[in-house]
CSV table of C-alpha atoms in Angstrom, one decimal:
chain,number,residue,atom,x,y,z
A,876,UNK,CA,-18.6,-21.8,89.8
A,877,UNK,CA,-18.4,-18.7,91.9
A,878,UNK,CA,-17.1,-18.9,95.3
A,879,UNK,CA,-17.6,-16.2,98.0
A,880,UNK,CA,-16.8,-16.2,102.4
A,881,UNK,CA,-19.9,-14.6,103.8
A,882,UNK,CA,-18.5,-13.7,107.2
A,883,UNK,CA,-21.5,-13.8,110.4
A,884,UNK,CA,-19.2,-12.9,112.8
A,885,UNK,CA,-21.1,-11.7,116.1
A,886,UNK,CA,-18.7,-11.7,118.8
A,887,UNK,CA,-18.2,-7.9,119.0
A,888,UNK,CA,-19.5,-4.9,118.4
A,889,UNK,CA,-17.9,-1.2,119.0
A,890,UNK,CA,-19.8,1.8,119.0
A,891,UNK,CA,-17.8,5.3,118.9
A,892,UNK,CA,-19.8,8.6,119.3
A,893,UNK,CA,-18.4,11.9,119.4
A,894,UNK,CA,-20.3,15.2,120.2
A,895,UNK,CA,-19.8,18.6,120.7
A,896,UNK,CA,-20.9,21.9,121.2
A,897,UNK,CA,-19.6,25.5,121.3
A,898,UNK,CA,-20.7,28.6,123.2
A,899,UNK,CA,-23.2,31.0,121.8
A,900,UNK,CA,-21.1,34.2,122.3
A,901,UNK,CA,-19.1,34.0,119.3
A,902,UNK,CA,-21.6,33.0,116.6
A,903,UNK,CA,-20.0,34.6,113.4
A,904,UNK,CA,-16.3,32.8,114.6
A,905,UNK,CA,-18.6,29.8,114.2
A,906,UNK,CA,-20.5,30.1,111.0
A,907,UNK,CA,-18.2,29.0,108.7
A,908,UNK,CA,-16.8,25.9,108.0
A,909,UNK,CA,-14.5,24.3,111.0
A,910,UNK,CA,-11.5,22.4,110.5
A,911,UNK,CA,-10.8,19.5,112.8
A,912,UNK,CA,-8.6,19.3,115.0
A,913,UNK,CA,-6.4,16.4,117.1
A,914,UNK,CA,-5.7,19.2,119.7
A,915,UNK,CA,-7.6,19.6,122.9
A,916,UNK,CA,-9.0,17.9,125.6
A,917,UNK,CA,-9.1,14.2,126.1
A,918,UNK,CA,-12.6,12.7,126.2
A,919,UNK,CA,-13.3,10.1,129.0
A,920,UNK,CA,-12.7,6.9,127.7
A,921,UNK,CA,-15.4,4.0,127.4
A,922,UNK,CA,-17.1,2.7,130.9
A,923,UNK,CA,-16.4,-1.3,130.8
A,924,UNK,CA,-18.4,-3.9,132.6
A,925,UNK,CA,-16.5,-6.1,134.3
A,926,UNK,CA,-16.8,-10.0,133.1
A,927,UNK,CA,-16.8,-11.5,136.6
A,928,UNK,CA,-16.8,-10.8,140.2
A,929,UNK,CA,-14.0,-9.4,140.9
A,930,UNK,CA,-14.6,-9.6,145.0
A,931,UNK,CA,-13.7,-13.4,144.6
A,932,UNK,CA,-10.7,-12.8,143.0
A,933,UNK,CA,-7.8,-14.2,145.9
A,934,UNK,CA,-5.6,-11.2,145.8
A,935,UNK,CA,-6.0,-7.6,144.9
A,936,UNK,CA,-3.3,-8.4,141.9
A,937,UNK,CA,-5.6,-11.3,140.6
A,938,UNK,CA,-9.0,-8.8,140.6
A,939,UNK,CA,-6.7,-5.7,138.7
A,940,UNK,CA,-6.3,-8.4,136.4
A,941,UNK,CA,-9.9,-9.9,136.2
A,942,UNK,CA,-11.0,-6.5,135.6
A,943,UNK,CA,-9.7,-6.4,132.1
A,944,UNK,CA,-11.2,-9.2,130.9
A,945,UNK,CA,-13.7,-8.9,127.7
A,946,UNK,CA,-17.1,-9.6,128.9
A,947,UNK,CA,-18.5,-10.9,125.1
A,948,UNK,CA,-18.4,-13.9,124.7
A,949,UNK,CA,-17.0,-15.4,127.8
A,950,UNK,CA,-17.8,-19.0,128.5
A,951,UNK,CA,-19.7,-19.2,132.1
A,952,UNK,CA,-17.4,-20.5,134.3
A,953,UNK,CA,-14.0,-21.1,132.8
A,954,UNK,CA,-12.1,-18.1,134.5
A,955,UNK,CA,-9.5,-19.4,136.2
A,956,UNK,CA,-7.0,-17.6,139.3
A,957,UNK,CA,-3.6,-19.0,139.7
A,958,UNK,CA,0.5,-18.9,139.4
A,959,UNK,CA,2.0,-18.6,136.2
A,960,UNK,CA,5.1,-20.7,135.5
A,961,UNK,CA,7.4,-19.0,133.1
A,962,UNK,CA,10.0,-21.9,132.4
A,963,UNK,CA,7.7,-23.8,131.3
A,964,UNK,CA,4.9,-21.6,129.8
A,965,UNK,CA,2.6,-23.2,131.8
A,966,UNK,CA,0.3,-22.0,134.7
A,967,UNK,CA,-0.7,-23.5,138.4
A,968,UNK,CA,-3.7,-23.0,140.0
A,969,UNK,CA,-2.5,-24.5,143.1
A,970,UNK,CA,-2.6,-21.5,146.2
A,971,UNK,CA,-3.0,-18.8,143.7
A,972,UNK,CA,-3.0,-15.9,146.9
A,973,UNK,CA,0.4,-16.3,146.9
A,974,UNK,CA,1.2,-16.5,143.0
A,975,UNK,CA,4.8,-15.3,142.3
A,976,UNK,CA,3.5,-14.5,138.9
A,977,UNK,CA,-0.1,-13.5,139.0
A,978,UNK,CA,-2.5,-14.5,135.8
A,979,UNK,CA,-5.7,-15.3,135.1
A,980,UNK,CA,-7.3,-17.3,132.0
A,981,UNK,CA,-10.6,-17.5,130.3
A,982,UNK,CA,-12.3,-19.5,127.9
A,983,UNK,CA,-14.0,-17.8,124.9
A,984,UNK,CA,-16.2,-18.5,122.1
A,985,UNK,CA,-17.0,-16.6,118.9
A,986,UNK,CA,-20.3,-17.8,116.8
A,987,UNK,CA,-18.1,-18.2,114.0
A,988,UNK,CA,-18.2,-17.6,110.7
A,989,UNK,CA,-20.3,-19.2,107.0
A,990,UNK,CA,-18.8,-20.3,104.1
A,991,UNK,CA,-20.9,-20.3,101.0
A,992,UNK,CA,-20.0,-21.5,97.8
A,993,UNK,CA,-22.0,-21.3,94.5
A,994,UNK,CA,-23.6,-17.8,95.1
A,995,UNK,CA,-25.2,-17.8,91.7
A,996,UNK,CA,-27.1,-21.1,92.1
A,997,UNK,CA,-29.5,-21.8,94.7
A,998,UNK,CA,-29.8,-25.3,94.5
A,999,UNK,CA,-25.8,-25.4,94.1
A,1000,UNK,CA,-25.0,-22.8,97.5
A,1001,UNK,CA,-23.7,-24.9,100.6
A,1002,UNK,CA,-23.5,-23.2,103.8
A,1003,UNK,CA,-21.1,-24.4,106.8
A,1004,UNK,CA,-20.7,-22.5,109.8
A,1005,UNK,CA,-18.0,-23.1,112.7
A,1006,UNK,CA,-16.7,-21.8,115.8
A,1007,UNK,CA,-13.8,-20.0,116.7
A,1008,UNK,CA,-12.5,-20.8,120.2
A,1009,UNK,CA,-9.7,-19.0,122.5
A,1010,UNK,CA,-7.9,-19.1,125.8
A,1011,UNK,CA,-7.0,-15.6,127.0
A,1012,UNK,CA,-4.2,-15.6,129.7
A,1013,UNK,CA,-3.2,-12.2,131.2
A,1014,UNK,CA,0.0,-12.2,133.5
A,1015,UNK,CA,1.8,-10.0,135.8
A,1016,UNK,CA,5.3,-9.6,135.9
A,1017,UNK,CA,6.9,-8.2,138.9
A,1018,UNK,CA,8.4,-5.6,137.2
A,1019,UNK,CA,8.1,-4.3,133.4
A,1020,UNK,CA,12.2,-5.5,132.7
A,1021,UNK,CA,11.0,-9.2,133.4
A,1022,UNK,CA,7.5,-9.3,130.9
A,1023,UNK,CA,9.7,-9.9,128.3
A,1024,UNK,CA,11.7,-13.0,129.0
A,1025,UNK,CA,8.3,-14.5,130.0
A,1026,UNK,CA,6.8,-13.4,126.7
A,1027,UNK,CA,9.9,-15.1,124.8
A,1028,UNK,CA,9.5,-18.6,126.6
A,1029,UNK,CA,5.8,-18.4,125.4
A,1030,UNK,CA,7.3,-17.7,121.9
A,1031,UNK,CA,9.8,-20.8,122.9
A,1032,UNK,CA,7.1,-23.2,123.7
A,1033,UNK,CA,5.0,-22.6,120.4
A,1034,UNK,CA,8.1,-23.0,118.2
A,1035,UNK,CA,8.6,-26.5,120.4
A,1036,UNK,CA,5.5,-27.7,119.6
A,1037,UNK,CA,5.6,-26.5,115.5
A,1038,UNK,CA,3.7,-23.3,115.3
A,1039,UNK,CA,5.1,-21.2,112.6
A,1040,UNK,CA,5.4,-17.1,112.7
A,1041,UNK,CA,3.0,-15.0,111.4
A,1042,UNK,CA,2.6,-11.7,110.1
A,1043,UNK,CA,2.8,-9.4,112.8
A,1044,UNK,CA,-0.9,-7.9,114.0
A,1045,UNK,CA,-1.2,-4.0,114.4
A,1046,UNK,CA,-3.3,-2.6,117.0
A,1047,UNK,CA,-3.7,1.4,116.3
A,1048,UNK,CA,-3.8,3.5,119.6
A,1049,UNK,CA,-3.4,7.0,117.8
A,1050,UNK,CA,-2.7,9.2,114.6
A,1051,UNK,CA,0.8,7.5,114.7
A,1052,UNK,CA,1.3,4.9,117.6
A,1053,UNK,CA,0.8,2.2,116.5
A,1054,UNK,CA,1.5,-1.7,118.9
A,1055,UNK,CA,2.7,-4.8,117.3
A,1056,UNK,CA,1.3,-8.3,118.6
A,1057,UNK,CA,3.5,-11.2,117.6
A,1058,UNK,CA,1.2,-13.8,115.8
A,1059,UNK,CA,2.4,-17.8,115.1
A,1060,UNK,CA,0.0,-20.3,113.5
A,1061,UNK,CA,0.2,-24.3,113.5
A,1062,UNK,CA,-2.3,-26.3,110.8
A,1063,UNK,CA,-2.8,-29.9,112.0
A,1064,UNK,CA,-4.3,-31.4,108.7
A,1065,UNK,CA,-7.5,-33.7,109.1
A,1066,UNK,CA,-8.9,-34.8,105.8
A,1067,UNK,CA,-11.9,-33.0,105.6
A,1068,UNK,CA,-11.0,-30.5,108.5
A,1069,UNK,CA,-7.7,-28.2,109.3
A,1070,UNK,CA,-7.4,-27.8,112.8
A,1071,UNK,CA,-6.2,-24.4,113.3
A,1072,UNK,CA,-4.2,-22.9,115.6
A,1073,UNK,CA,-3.1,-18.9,116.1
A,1074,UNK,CA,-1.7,-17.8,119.0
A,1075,UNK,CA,-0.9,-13.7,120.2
A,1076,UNK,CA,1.1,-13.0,122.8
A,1077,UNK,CA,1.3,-9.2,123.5
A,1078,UNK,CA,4.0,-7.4,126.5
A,1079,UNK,CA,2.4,-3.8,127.8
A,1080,UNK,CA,4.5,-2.9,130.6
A,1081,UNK,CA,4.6,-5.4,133.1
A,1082,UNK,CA,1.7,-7.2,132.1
A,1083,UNK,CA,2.1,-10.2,129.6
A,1084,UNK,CA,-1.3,-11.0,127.4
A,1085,UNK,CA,-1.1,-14.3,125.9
A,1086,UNK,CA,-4.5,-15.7,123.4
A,1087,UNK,CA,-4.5,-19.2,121.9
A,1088,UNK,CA,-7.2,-19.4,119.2
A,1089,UNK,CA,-8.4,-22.5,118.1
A,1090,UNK,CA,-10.9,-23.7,115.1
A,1091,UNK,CA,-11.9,-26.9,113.3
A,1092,UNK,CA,-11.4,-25.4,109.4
A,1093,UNK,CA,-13.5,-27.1,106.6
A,1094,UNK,CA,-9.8,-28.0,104.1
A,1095,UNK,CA,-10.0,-25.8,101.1
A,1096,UNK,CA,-8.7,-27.4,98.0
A,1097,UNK,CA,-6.1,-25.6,95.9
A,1098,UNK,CA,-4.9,-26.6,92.0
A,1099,UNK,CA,-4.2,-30.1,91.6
A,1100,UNK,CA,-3.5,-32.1,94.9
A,1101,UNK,CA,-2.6,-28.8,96.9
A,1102,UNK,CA,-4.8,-27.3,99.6
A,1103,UNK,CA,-5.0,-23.4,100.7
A,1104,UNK,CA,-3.7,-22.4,103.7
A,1105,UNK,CA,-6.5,-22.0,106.6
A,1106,UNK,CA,-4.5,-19.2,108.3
A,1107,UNK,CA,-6.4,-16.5,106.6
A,1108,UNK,CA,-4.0,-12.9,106.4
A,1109,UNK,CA,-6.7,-11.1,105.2
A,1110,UNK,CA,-9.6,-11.9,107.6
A,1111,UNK,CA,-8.0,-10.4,110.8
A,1112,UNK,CA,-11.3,-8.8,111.9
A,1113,UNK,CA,-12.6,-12.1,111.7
A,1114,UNK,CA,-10.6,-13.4,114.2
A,1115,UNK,CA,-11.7,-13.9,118.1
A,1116,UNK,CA,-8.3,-13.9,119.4
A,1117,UNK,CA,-7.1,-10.7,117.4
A,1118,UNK,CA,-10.6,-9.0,118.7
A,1119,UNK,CA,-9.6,-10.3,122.2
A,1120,UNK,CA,-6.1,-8.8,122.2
A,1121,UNK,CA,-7.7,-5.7,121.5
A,1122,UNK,CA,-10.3,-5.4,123.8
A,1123,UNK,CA,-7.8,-5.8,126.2
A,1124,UNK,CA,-5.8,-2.9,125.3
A,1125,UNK,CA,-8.4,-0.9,125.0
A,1126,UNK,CA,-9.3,-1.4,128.6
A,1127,UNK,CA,-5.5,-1.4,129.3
A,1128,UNK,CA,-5.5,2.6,127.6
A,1129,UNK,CA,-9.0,3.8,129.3
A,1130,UNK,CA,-7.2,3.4,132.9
């Protein structure tokens, strides 16, 4: 029996177009084949629509920070303003005007993804399809020196509570600059199901973005008694959190 992950993954979808055009004076300069180039101008960067109302936001920090927020898939209603609190990795939505650490968080929800097993039969194939959920906090340091210690006691509070580290992710922001987002992944074991948890926490300057994805796993069995690991290295793309993260620093580099 052949099995095979057909992935229906609709959260997001990026569209890059390029165009140019050169000036008629110098024709025969132009005729012949062109090499490209990584000199020149920079093109503007991609207009983003912003996921809420930023107006209702209770401070000007809270609405710089709403502003980079994916709109795709957000869950109506679940942004939330408040006061992060970096001992304990936690946040307060008490009086968030006054916030000594500014964040907000938002719910999201990918359409998730279809196994199918047994390609070659059709009375054999099974299909399963499940969600992929996430919590996306962005947080404000007051300074770039202190996003750093908060992103650690994040890292503290997932090794507290068992989550394990993962490969490192790598976001590509040019020909060689490349960012690395700290990845750790917890399997809570079910029977059937492997709930599975990957979390990304990210530092860019004084800001501090933090994703907890979640999923409900169908268990894989592996030789014998064993079972595969849910965390799945090669599926990345696949991943709401990852495409999250990234969104976000896309928006972070069109400023």
């Amino acid at each position: 029996m052949r099995a095979g992950i057909t992935f229906a993954f609709c959260l997001f979808t990026f569209a890059l177009a390029a165009a140019g055009c050169g000036s008629g004076d110098n024709v025969a300069a132009n005729a012949g084949p062109q090499v490209a180039s990584l000199e020149g101008d920079r093109n503007d960067g991609p207009i983003f629509e912003d996921a809420v109302d930023v107006k209702s936001a209770p401070s000007e920090a809270h609405a710089l920070l709403a502003k980079l927020l994916p709109k795709s898939a957000l869950l109506k209603g679940s942004v939330e303003y408040g006061n992060w609190n970096a001992e304990t990795a936690g946040y307060s939505t008490k009086d968030p005007g006054n916030a000594a650490l500014p964040m907000i968080a938002a719910d999201y929800r990918s359409t998730g993804f279809t196994i199918v097993t047994d390609t070659e039969s059709e009375s054999g194939s099974a299909n399963q399809e499940y969600v992929q959920s996430c919590k996306l906090f962005v947080i404000r340091a007051p300074e770039a020196i202190a996003a750093q210690p908060i992103a650690d006691k994040i890292v503290a509070a997932l090794k507290a509570k068992e989550f394990s580290p993962l490969d490192d992710m790598q976001f590509a922001l040019g020909v060689e600059k490349t960012e690395n987002i700290t990845r750790m992944g917890l399997i809570v074991g079910q029977g059937e199901t492997d709930d599975v948890y990957i979390a990304y926490v990210k530092v860019v300057g004084d800001l501090v973005i933090y994703a907890l994805e979640s999923e409900a796993a169908p268990a894989q069995p592996g030789p014998g008694d064993t079972q595969l690991s849910s965390l799945n290295e090669g599926g990345r793309g696949t991943r709401v959190g990852a495409q999250l993260i990234s969104l976000v620093l896309m928006r972070l580099q069109s400023q």
